[in-house]
Coordinates of C-alpha atoms and ligand atoms in Angstrom, one line a residue:
X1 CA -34.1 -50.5 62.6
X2 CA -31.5 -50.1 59.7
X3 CA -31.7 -51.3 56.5
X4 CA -29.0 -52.8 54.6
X5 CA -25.8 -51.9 56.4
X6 CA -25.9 -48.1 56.2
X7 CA -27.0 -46.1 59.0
X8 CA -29.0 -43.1 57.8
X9 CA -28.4 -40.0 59.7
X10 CA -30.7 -37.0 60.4
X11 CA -28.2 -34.5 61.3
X12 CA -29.7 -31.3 63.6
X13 CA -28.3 -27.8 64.2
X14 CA -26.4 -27.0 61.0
X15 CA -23.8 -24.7 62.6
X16 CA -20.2 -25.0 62.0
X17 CA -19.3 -28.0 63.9
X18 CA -22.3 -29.6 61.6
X19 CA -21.8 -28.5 58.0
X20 CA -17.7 -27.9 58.4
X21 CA -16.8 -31.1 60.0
X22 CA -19.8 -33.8 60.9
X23 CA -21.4 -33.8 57.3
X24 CA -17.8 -34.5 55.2
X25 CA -17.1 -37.0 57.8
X26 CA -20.4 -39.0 57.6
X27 CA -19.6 -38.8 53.9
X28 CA -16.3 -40.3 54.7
X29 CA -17.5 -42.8 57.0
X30 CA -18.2 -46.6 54.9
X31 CA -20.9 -47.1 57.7
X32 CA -23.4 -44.0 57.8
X33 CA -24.7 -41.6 55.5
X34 CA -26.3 -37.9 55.7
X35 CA -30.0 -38.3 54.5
X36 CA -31.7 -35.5 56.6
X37 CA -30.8 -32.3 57.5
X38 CA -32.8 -30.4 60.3
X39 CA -32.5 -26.9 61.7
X40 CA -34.7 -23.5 62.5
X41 CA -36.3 -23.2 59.2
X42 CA -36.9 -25.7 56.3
X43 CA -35.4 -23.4 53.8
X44 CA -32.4 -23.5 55.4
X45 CA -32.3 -27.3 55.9
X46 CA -33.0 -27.9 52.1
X47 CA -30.6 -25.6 51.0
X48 CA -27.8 -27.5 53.0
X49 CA -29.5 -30.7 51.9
X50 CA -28.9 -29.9 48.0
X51 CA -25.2 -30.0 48.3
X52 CA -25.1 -33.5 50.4
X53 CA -25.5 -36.1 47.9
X54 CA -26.9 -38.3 49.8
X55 CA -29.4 -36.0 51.5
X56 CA -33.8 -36.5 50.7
X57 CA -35.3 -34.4 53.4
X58 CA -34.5 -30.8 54.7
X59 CA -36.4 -30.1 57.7
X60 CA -37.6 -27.3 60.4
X61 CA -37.5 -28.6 63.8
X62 CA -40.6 -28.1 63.8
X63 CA -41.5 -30.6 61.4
X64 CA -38.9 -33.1 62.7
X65 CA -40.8 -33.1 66.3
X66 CA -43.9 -33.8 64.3
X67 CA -42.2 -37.0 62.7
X68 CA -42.1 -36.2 59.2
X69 CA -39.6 -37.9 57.3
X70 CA -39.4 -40.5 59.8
X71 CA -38.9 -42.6 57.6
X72 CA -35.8 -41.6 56.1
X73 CA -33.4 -41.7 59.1
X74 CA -32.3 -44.7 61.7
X75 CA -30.7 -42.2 64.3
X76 CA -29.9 -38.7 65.1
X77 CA -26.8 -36.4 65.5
X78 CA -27.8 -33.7 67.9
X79 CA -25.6 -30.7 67.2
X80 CA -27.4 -27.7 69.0
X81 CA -26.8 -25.6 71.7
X82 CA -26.1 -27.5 75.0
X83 CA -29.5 -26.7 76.9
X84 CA -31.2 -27.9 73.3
X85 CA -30.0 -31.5 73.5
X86 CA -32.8 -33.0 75.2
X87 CA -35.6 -32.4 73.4
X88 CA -34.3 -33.1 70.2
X89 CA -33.0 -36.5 71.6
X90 CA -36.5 -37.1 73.5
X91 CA -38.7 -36.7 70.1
X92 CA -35.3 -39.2 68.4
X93 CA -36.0 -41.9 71.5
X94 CA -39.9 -41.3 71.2
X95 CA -39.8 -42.1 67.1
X96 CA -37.2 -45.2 67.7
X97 CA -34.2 -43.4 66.4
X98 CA -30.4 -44.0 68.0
X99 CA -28.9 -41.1 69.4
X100 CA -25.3 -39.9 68.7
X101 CA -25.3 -36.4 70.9
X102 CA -22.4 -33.6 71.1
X103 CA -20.8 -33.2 74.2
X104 CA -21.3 -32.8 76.6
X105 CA -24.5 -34.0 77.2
X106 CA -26.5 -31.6 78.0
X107 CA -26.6 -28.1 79.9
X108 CA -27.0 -29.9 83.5
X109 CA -26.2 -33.4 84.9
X110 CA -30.1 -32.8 85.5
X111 CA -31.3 -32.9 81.8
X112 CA -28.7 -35.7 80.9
X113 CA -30.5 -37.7 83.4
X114 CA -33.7 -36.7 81.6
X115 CA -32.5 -37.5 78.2
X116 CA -30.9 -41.3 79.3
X117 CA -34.2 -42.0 81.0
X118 CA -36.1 -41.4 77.6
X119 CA -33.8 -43.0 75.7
X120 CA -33.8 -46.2 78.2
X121 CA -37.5 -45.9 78.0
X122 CA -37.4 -46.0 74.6
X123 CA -34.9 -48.8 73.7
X124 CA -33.2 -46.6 72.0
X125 CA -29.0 -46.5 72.0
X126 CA -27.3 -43.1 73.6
X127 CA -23.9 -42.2 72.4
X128 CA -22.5 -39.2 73.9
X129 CA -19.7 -37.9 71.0
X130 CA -16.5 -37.8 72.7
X131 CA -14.4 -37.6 69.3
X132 CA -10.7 -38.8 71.9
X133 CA -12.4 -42.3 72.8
X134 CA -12.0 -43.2 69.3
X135 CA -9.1 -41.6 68.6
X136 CA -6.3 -43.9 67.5
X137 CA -3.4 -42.5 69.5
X138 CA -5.8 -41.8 72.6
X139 CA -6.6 -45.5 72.6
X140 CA -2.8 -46.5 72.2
X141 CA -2.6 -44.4 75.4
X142 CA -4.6 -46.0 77.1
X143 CA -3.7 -49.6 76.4
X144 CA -0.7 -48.6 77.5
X145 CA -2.0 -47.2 80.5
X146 CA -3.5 -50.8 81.3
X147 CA -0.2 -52.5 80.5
X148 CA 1.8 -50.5 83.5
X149 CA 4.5 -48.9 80.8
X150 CA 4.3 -46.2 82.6
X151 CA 4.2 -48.3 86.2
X152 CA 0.8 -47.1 88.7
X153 CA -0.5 -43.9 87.5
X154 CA 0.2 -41.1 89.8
X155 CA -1.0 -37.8 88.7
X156 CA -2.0 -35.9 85.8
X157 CA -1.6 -32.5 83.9
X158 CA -4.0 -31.3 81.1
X159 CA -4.6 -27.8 79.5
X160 CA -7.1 -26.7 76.4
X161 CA -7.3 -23.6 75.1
X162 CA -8.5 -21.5 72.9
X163 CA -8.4 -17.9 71.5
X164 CA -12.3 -17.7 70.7
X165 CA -12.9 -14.4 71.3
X166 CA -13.6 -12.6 68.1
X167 CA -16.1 -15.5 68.0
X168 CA -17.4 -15.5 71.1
X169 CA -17.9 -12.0 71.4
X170 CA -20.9 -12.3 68.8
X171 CA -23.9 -11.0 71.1
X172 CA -25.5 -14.1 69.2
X173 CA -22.8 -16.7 70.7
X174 CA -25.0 -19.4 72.9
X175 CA -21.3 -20.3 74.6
X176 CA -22.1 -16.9 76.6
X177 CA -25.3 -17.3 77.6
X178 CA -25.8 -19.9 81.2
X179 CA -29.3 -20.6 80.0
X180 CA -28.1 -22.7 76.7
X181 CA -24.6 -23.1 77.7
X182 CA -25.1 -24.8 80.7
X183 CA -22.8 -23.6 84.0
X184 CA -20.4 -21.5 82.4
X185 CA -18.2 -21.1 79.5
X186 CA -14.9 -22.7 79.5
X187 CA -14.7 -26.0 81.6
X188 CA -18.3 -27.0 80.0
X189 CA -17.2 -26.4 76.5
X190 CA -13.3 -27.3 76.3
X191 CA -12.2 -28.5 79.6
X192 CA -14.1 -30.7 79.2
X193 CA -11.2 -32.6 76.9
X194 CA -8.7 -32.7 79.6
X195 CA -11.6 -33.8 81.8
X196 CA -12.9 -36.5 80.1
X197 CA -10.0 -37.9 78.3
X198 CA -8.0 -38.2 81.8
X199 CA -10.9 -40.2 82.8
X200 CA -10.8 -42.4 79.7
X201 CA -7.2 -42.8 79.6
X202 CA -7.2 -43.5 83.5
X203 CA -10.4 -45.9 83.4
X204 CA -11.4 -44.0 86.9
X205 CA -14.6 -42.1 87.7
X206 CA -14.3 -38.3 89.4
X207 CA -15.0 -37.9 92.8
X208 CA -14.3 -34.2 94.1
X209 CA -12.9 -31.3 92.5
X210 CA -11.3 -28.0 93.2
X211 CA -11.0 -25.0 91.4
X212 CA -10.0 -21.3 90.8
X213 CA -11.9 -19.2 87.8
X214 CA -12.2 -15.9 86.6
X215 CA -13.7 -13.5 83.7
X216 CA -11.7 -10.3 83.5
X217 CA -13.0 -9.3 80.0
X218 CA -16.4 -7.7 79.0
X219 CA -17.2 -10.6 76.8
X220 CA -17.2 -13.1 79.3
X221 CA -19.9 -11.0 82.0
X222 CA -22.1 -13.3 82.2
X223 CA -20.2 -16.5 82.7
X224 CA -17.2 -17.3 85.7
X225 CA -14.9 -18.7 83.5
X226 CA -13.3 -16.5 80.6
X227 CA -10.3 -18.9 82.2
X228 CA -10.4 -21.7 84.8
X229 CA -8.3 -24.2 86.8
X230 CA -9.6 -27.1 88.0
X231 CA -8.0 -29.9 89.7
X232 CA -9.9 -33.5 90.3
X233 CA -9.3 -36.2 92.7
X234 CA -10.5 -40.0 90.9
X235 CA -11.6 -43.0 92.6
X236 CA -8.2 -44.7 91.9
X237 CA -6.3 -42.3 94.4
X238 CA -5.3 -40.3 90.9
X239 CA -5.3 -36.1 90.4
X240 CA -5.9 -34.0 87.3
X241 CA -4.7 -30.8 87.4
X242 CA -6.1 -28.7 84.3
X243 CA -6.4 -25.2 82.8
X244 CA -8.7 -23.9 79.8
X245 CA -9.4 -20.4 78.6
X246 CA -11.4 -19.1 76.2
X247 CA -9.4 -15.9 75.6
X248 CA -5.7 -17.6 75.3
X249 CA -3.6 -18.9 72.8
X250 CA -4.3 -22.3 71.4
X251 CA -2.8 -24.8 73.5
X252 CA -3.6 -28.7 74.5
X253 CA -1.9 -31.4 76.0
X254 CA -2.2 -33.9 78.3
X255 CA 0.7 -35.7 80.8
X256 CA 0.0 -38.5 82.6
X257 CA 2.7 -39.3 84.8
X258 CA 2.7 -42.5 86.9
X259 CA 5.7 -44.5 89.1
X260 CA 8.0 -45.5 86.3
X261 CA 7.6 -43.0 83.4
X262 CA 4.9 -40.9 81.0
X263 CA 2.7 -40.4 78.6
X264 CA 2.7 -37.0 76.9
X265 CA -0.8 -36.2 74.8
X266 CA 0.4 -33.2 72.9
X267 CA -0.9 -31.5 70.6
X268 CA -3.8 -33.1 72.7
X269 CA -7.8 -32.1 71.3
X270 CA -8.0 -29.9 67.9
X271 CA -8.5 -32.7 66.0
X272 CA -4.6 -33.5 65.9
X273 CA -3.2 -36.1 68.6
X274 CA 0.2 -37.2 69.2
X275 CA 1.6 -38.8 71.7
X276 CA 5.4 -39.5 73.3
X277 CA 5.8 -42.1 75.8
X278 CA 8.7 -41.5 77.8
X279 CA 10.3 -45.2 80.4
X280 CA 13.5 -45.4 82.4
X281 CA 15.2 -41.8 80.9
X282 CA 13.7 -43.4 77.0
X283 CA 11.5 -41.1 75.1
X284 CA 9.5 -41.8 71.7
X285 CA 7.1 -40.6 69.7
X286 CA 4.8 -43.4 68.6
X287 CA 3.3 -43.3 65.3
X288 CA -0.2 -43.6 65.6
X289 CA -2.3 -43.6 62.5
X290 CA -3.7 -39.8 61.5
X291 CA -7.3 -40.0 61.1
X292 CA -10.2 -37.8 60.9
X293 CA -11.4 -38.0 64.3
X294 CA -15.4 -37.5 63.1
X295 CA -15.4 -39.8 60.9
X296 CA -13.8 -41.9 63.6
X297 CA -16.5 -41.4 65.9
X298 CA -19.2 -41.6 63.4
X299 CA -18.0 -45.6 62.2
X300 CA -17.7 -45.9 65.9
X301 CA -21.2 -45.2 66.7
X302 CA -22.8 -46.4 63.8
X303 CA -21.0 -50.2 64.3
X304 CA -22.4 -49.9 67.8
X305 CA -26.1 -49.2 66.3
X306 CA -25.2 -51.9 63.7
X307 CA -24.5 -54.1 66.3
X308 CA -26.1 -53.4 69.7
X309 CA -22.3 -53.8 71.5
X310 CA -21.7 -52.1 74.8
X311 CA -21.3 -48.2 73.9
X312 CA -18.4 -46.4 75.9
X313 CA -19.6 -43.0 75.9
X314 CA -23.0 -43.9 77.0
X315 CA -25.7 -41.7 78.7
X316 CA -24.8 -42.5 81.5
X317 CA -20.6 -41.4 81.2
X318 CA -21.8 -38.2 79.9
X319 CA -23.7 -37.4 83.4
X320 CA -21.2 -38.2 85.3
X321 CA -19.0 -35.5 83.3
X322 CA -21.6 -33.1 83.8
X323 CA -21.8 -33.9 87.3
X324 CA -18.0 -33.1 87.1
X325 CA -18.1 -30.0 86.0
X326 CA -21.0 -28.5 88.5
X327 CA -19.0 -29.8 91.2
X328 CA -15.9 -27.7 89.3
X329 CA -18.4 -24.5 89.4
X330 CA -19.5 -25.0 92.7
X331 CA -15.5 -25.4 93.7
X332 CA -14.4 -22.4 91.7
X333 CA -17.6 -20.1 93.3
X334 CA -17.2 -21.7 96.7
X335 CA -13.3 -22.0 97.3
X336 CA -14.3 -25.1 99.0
X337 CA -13.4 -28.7 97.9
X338 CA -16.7 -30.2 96.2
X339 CA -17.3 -34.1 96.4
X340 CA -19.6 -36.2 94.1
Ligands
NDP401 P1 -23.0 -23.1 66.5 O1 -23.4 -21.9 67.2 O2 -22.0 -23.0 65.4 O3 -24.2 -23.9 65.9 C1 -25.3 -24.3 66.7 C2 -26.5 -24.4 65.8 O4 -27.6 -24.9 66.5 C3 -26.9 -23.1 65.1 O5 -26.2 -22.8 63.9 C4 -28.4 -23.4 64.9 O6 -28.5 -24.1 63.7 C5 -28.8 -24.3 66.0 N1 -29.6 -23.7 67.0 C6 -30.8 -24.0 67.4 N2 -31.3 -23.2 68.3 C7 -30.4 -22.3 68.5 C8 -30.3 -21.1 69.4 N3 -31.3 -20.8 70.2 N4 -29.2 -20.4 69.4 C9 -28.2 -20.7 68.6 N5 -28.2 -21.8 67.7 C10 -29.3 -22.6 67.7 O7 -22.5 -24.2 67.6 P2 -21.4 -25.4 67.5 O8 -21.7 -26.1 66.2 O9 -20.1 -24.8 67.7 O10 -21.8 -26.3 68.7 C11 -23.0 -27.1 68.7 C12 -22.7 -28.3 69.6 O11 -21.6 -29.1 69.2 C13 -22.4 -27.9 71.1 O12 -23.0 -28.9 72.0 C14 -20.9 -28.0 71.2 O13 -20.4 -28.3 72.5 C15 -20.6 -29.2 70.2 N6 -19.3 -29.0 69.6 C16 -18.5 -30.1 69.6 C17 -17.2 -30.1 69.0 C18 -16.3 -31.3 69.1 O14 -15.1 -31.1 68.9 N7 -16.8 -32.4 69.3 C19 -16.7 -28.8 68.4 C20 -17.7 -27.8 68.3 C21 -18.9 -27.9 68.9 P3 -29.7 -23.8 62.6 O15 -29.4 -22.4 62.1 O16 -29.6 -24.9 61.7 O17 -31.0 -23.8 63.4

């Protein structure tokens, strides 16, 4: 599948996250390199293809569901709206490319199912790019976790937020609209982090949530959740309690708290971790290597193409999370405790 060490990346949906942060870290990155770009027209895809150096092709999607340039690329980076994952990954799989996709997987637990069956039909690898699992500091954590510094794990207390809305109130902005966002607008896009890196850190699975949401501001009419609450039970008798707004000032951290002490996670997910372990009245700040978290996740993923090792963040983890978070809409619409 790759060639000499060096896996080749077709990178697709040249947005923000794409050109501002995934292309300068693949150029970063000793084990992967940009050589396609893809997005709605082929002009556009060339013209961000001329200032990559390592870049041959520029693509429509169009032409990259027909295969062209197939040639050029091992695997994929799938950096569209939500509800577009899947059939970008599906015509990867079908052309025998790997498949690094942005979180979360997909708009519904439904399609992530879809795009982990064509990728296991295919015998093609599934990443799902959560950028804390390879985070330096985050894995320290957890380690830690493992080695009872902080004795059993008891409970947990996680907040993301964001103040997007001059972004987000672009009638254009896909974070707005159900039908390529997924459920809603907050717990799907940045809860998510709280979510998913309690469940990393704890090594538990989710298995019934709770929560309160509301959208008070024009913006946010169409989705439940200009801010949410969430709190979620895990298999190892654990709690998350979590908040994320879309309409708030910046804010992240993470606490886990168990018998004997705690691990603080702050600042938490914009691509800046720290954290301060705190045992028997003792606090300290560890000092965890600062790394750009992409490029992180982008040696990550290409060493597990490179290698065919187990992959963390498979398909599979990445329904689960979305599984998650419908239960999370259906507690914050019902009021009722959802189970998975
Ligand atoms: P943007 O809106 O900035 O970019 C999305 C791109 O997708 C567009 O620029 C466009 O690229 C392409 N696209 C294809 N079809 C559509 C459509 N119908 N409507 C809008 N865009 C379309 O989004 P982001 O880059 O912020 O997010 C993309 C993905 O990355 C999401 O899944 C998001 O959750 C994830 N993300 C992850 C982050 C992280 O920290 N890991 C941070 C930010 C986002 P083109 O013009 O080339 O066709």
């Amino acid at each position: 599948r790759v060639s000499d060490g060096t896996v080749r990346i077709a990178v697709i949906g040249l947005g923000w996250w794409t050109v501002d942060q995934a292309i300068p870290a693949i150029d970063a990155s000793g084990l992967c390199e940009t050589t396609v770009t893809v997005s709605s027209t082929s002009e556009k895809a060339k013209r961000v293809a001329a200032g990559v150096e390592t870049a041959t092709h520029g693509l429509s999607y169009d032409e990259f569901h027909a295969g062209e340039a197939a040639d050029a690329y091992d695997a994929v980076y799938i950096c569209s709206p939500n509800a577009l994952h899947l059939p970008y990954a599906r015509t990867a799989a079908e052309l025998g490319k790997a498949v690094l996709c942005e979180k979360p997987i997909e708009a519904s637990s439904e399609r992530g199912q879809q795009m982990v069956d064509a990728c296991d039909e295919a015998g093609v690898p599934l990443i799902v790019g959560y950028r804390m699992h390879t985070e330096p500091a985050i894995r320290r954590a957890r380690k830690l976790i493992r080695d009872g510094v902080i004795g059993d794990p008891v409970h947990a207390i996680g907040t993301n937020s964001q103040a997007m809305l001059e972004l987000i109130s672009d009638p254009n902005q896909w974070r707005l609209d159900p039908e390529l966002a997924g459920p809603g607008a907050t717990v799907t896009d940045i809860g998510i982090y709280p979510l998913n890196t309690c469940r990393f850190l704890l090594d538990s699975d989710p298995v019934a949530a709770q929560a309160f949401m509301q959208s008070s501001h024009d913006a946010f009419d169409q989705v439940p959740d200009e801010h949410s609450s969430f709190m979620v039970e895990f298999d190892d008798g654990t709690y998350l309690a979590a908040t994320a707004s879309q309409n708030a000032q910046a804010t992240t951290s993470l606490r886990i708290v168990g018998t004997n002490g705690e691990i603080l996670v702050e600042p938490a997910f914009h691509m800046e971790t720290e954290i301060r372990v705190t045992r028997d009245d003792v606090s300290v700040t560890l000092d965890t290597p600062q790394v750009n978290q992409m490029t992180e996740l982008f040696d990550y993923a290409a060493d597990r193409i490179l290698t065919d090792a187990p992959i963390g963040p498979d398909g599979e983890h990445g329904v689960l999370d979305m599984r998650l978070i419908e239960a999370v809409y259906e507690a914050g619409e019902s009021g009722r405790v959802v189970t998975l």
